[in-house]
Amino acid sequence: MERWLIYLKSLDKIFCFCWKLFKNDGIRTQLAHDGVNDWKNVGEKLKMHEASCDHINNMNKWIEMELRFEKSKIIDKSVQEQINRDREHWRQVFLRIIYVVKTLAKNNLAFRGDNEKIYQENNGIFLSMIQMIAEFDPVMQEHVRRIKSKEIHYHYLGHKIQNELILMLTSEIKKIIIEKLKISKYFSVILDCTSDTSYKKQMSMILRCVDISTSLVKVEEFFLGFLLVDDTSSKGLFEELVDALNNLELDIDNIRGQDYDNDEIDNFEFLLGMIIWYEVLNNVNRVSKQLQAEDMHIDVAINHLKASFHFSKVIENLVLNRPWLMLKRLQVN
């Protein structure tokens, strides 16, 4: 098949490629517009078309365009060069913005101030660092110049791009952490519940593992974020943990330890203290609920308080004089 012919299998027709490129809308030809599938007479039609003046002119234009492309002398060359320069400029600008975001986030510094306008007072650490870089960096100098002269409307220094970059960096860092956890296989979980500024319960999740991804093997702890929890019971917290591990594609069967509020269960004193505090706090909680009852009478409340005080004395006596009874309770549990 001639190089100027193209066959479209979906239409089962052939077309003249150079006519498709340089066709004159005022002149209609079957090979350029409708295509040919008269396979019985196609040879004769191609000969007639190939010998036409319009086809020869279009072929010459095609050949000349190929030569210009090879020598980079097309009319759009300067435009393409400008596009490439702008693309590289924006790449370098974003590179510097990303490094500023990384630095502030790594050091847990606030990004924004009272406003988001460059070269104004109290505009925050992020814009202050951009201004500082522009003092000696040609790329950022040019970017700031375009902003001040209003040559560009989108400067990508606002809070939206900052938040977007933070989320992107967070996602990439989390991928690296998950990969380290999968390589080490076994890990422990550190959980802690607290309330945020809107008084919603949230649980921080930290995973600890032996990092063997580098030549220096060491124990590492990785903070993977906060989980909003509605049910703070043991069952509710466990279900939140299971969902979080499933989302991270980590196997819960590989957990080899659970820590809460940075406590360490590694000695007798700690275990004994847990038993003592359980008894004390459980009694306090029971009395507190009884005192809050709507039908509570003052004489009954006094009796509850006396009983609570007596219970505390009993616990104190057991701890000081007969700790083996507390140990026996520990063994039973």
Short mmCIF file of C-alpha atoms in Angstrom, two decimals, residues 61-302:
data_model
loop_
_atom_site.label_atom_id
_atom_site.label_comp_id
_atom_site.label_asym_id
_atom_site.label_seq_id
_atom_site.Cartn_x
_atom_site.Cartn_y
_atom_site.Cartn_z
CA LYS A 61 3.27 20.10 1.36
CA TRP A 62 3.49 16.90 3.40
CA ILE A 63 7.08 16.19 2.35
CA GLU A 64 8.10 19.78 3.03
CA MET A 65 6.52 19.65 6.49
CA GLU A 66 8.40 16.43 7.33
CA LEU A 67 11.69 18.08 6.32
CA ARG A 68 10.93 21.11 8.48
CA PHE A 69 10.13 18.88 11.45
CA GLU A 70 13.42 17.06 11.02
CA LYS A 71 15.37 20.33 10.95
CA SER A 72 13.24 22.01 13.66
CA LYS A 73 12.39 24.88 11.33
CA ILE A 74 8.64 24.79 11.64
CA ILE A 75 6.78 28.06 12.17
CA ASP A 76 5.74 26.96 15.70
CA LYS A 77 9.30 26.36 16.88
CA SER A 78 9.66 29.64 18.78
CA VAL A 79 6.21 29.18 20.35
CA GLN A 80 7.13 25.67 21.46
CA GLU A 81 10.39 26.90 22.94
CA GLN A 82 8.50 29.52 24.96
CA ILE A 83 6.08 26.85 26.18
CA ASN A 84 9.04 24.69 27.26
CA ARG A 85 10.62 27.63 29.10
CA ASP A 86 7.36 28.39 30.94
CA ARG A 87 6.92 24.73 31.82
CA GLU A 88 10.42 24.57 33.30
CA HIS A 89 9.86 27.84 35.18
CA TRP A 90 6.71 26.52 36.84
CA ARG A 91 8.41 23.22 37.64
CA GLN A 92 11.19 25.08 39.44
CA VAL A 93 8.67 27.31 41.27
CA PHE A 94 6.72 24.30 42.51
CA LEU A 95 9.94 22.59 43.57
CA ARG A 96 10.75 25.52 45.87
CA ILE A 97 7.19 25.71 47.21
CA ILE A 98 7.28 21.99 48.03
CA TYR A 99 10.55 22.34 49.93
CA VAL A 100 9.13 25.22 51.97
CA VAL A 101 6.04 23.14 52.82
CA LYS A 102 8.23 20.17 53.80
CA THR A 103 10.41 22.31 56.05
CA LEU A 104 7.51 23.94 57.90
CA ALA A 105 5.60 20.66 58.30
CA LYS A 106 8.69 18.79 59.50
CA ASN A 107 9.28 21.40 62.20
CA ASN A 108 5.60 21.62 63.13
CA LEU A 109 5.42 25.35 62.35
CA ALA A 110 2.31 27.36 61.53
CA PHE A 111 2.03 28.29 57.85
CA ARG A 112 -0.29 31.28 57.76
CA GLY A 113 -0.64 34.60 59.52
CA ASP A 114 -3.27 37.34 59.48
CA ASN A 115 -3.32 37.60 55.67
CA GLU A 116 -2.13 35.77 52.55
CA LYS A 117 -0.60 38.67 50.63
CA ILE A 118 3.08 38.72 49.82
CA TYR A 119 5.26 41.52 51.24
CA GLN A 120 2.70 42.49 53.87
CA GLU A 121 3.14 42.38 57.62
CA ASN A 122 1.96 39.32 59.56
CA ASN A 123 1.49 37.22 56.42
CA GLY A 124 2.86 34.10 58.09
CA ILE A 125 5.99 31.96 57.97
CA PHE A 126 5.24 30.39 54.57
CA LEU A 127 5.10 33.66 52.65
CA SER A 128 8.00 35.04 54.68
CA MET A 129 10.16 32.15 53.52
CA ILE A 130 9.05 32.69 49.91
CA GLN A 131 10.09 36.35 50.25
CA MET A 132 13.43 35.30 51.74
CA ILE A 133 14.14 32.86 48.88
CA ALA A 134 13.27 35.57 46.35
CA GLU A 135 16.07 37.73 47.78
CA PHE A 136 18.74 35.56 46.14
CA ASP A 137 17.01 32.97 43.91
CA PRO A 138 16.39 34.05 40.26
CA VAL A 139 13.47 31.66 39.75
CA MET A 140 11.52 32.93 42.74
CA GLN A 141 12.52 36.51 41.92
CA GLU A 142 10.88 36.15 38.52
CA HIS A 143 7.81 34.52 40.05
CA VAL A 144 7.38 37.32 42.59
CA ARG A 145 7.92 39.92 39.86
CA ARG A 146 5.08 38.42 37.83
CA ILE A 147 2.82 38.49 40.89
CA LYS A 148 3.59 42.12 41.73
CA SER A 149 3.16 43.24 38.11
CA LYS A 150 -0.10 41.25 37.89
CA GLU A 151 1.14 39.27 34.88
CA ILE A 152 -0.29 36.11 36.47
CA HIS A 153 -3.51 35.57 38.38
CA TYR A 154 -2.69 32.15 39.84
CA HIS A 155 0.51 32.27 41.89
CA TYR A 156 -0.01 29.03 43.89
CA LEU A 157 1.05 30.58 47.19
CA GLY A 158 -2.36 30.46 48.89
CA HIS A 159 -3.66 28.13 51.58
CA LYS A 160 -5.37 25.77 49.13
CA ILE A 161 -2.13 24.75 47.40
CA GLN A 162 -0.43 24.50 50.82
CA ASN A 163 -3.09 22.10 52.10
CA GLU A 164 -3.03 20.10 48.88
CA LEU A 165 0.75 19.71 49.01
CA ILE A 166 0.58 18.71 52.69
CA LEU A 167 -1.94 15.98 51.86
CA MET A 168 0.17 14.75 48.94
CA LEU A 169 3.32 14.65 51.08
CA THR A 170 1.38 12.91 53.86
CA SER A 171 0.19 10.26 51.43
CA GLU A 172 3.72 9.60 50.15
CA ILE A 173 5.19 9.45 53.67
CA LYS A 174 2.44 7.07 54.76
CA LYS A 175 3.26 4.77 51.83
CA ILE A 176 6.91 4.65 52.93
CA ILE A 177 5.89 3.90 56.54
CA ILE A 178 3.52 1.12 55.49
CA GLU A 179 6.26 -0.40 53.33
CA LYS A 180 8.63 -0.43 56.32
CA LEU A 181 5.97 -2.06 58.50
CA LYS A 182 5.34 -4.75 55.90
CA ILE A 183 9.05 -5.47 55.57
CA SER A 184 9.45 -5.81 59.35
CA LYS A 185 6.14 -7.79 59.45
CA TYR A 186 5.56 -7.65 63.22
CA PHE A 187 4.56 -4.46 65.01
CA SER A 188 2.95 -3.12 68.16
CA VAL A 189 0.13 -0.59 68.51
CA ILE A 190 0.05 2.47 70.75
CA LEU A 191 -3.40 4.02 71.19
CA ASP A 192 -4.59 7.03 73.16
CA CYS A 193 -7.98 8.73 73.25
CA THR A 194 -8.49 12.45 73.72
CA SER A 195 -10.95 15.18 72.74
CA ASP A 196 -10.32 17.76 70.04
CA THR A 197 -11.33 21.43 70.19
CA SER A 198 -14.90 20.52 69.17
CA TYR A 199 -15.09 17.96 72.02
CA LYS A 200 -15.19 15.02 69.61
CA LYS A 201 -13.41 11.91 70.77
CA GLN A 202 -10.41 10.96 68.68
CA MET A 203 -7.83 8.24 69.03
CA SER A 204 -4.20 8.70 68.07
CA MET A 205 -2.58 5.66 66.48
CA ILE A 206 1.16 4.99 66.62
CA LEU A 207 2.74 1.82 65.27
CA ARG A 208 6.10 0.61 66.53
CA CYS A 209 8.31 -1.85 64.66
CA VAL A 210 11.91 -2.91 64.14
CA ASP A 211 12.97 -0.99 61.03
CA ILE A 212 15.12 -3.31 58.92
CA SER A 213 14.75 -1.34 55.68
CA THR A 214 18.19 0.25 56.18
CA SER A 215 21.60 -1.08 57.18
CA LEU A 216 21.15 0.43 60.66
CA VAL A 217 18.48 -1.72 62.32
CA LYS A 218 16.55 0.15 65.01
CA VAL A 219 13.17 0.39 66.72
CA GLU A 220 10.98 3.11 65.19
CA GLU A 221 7.63 4.62 66.11
CA PHE A 222 5.38 6.02 63.36
CA PHE A 223 2.40 8.30 63.96
CA LEU A 224 -0.31 7.45 61.42
CA GLY A 225 -2.97 9.98 62.38
CA PHE A 226 -6.09 10.43 64.47
CA LEU A 227 -9.20 8.26 64.28
CA LEU A 228 -12.60 9.71 65.20
CA VAL A 229 -14.37 7.37 67.62
CA ASP A 230 -18.00 7.39 68.69
CA ASP A 231 -17.82 4.33 70.90
CA THR A 232 -15.00 4.54 73.48
CA SER A 233 -15.67 1.08 74.89
CA SER A 234 -13.09 -1.67 74.43
CA LYS A 235 -15.18 -3.17 71.64
CA GLY A 236 -15.61 0.19 69.89
CA LEU A 237 -11.90 1.03 70.03
CA PHE A 238 -10.98 -2.43 68.79
CA GLU A 239 -13.32 -2.12 65.82
CA GLU A 240 -11.81 1.27 64.93
CA LEU A 241 -8.34 -0.27 65.12
CA VAL A 242 -9.36 -3.18 62.87
CA ASP A 243 -10.85 -0.81 60.27
CA ALA A 244 -7.73 1.39 60.34
CA LEU A 245 -5.39 -1.58 59.86
CA ASN A 246 -7.53 -2.91 57.02
CA ASN A 247 -7.37 0.48 55.28
CA LEU A 248 -3.59 0.44 55.68
CA GLU A 249 -3.50 -3.14 54.35
CA LEU A 250 -1.80 -4.40 57.52
CA ASP A 251 -2.53 -7.80 59.04
CA ILE A 252 -3.87 -7.58 62.58
CA ASP A 253 -2.44 -11.04 63.29
CA ASN A 254 1.04 -9.49 63.10
CA ILE A 255 0.45 -7.33 66.20
CA ARG A 256 2.83 -8.35 68.96
CA GLY A 257 1.98 -5.73 71.57
CA GLN A 258 -0.57 -3.12 72.60
CA ASP A 259 0.30 0.01 74.59
CA TYR A 260 -2.01 2.63 76.07
CA ASP A 261 -0.94 6.12 77.25
CA ASN A 262 2.73 5.08 77.06
CA ASP A 263 2.38 2.64 80.07
CA GLU A 264 4.71 -0.33 80.26
CA ILE A 265 3.42 -3.62 81.69
CA ASP A 266 6.78 -5.04 82.69
CA ASN A 267 6.91 -5.37 86.48
CA PHE A 268 4.94 -6.53 89.50
CA GLU A 269 4.48 -3.06 90.94
CA PHE A 270 2.70 -1.89 87.81
CA LEU A 271 0.36 -4.88 87.74
CA LEU A 272 -0.42 -4.54 91.44
CA GLY A 273 -1.08 -0.84 90.95
CA MET A 274 -3.56 -1.63 88.18
CA ILE A 275 -5.52 -3.92 90.52
CA ILE A 276 -5.55 -1.33 93.31
CA TRP A 277 -6.66 1.50 91.06
CA TYR A 278 -9.33 -0.68 89.49
CA GLU A 279 -10.87 -1.35 92.90
CA VAL A 280 -10.64 2.28 94.01
CA LEU A 281 -11.92 3.87 90.81
CA ASN A 282 -14.67 1.29 90.38
CA ASN A 283 -15.97 2.08 93.87
CA VAL A 284 -15.72 5.85 93.27
CA ASN A 285 -17.61 5.50 90.00
CA ARG A 286 -20.38 3.46 91.63
CA VAL A 287 -20.84 5.93 94.49
CA SER A 288 -20.74 8.89 92.09
CA LYS A 289 -23.58 7.45 90.01
CA GLN A 290 -25.63 6.75 93.14
CA LEU A 291 -25.17 10.32 94.35
CA GLN A 292 -26.38 11.69 91.00
CA ALA A 293 -29.69 9.80 91.16
CA GLU A 294 -32.79 12.03 91.11
CA ASP A 295 -34.36 10.29 94.14
CA MET A 296 -31.18 10.41 96.27
CA HIS A 297 -31.75 11.52 99.91
CA ILE A 298 -29.15 13.32 102.01
CA ASP A 299 -28.99 10.61 104.67
CA VAL A 300 -28.47 7.92 102.03
CA ALA A 301 -25.77 10.03 100.38
CA ILE A 302 -23.96 10.37 103.71
#
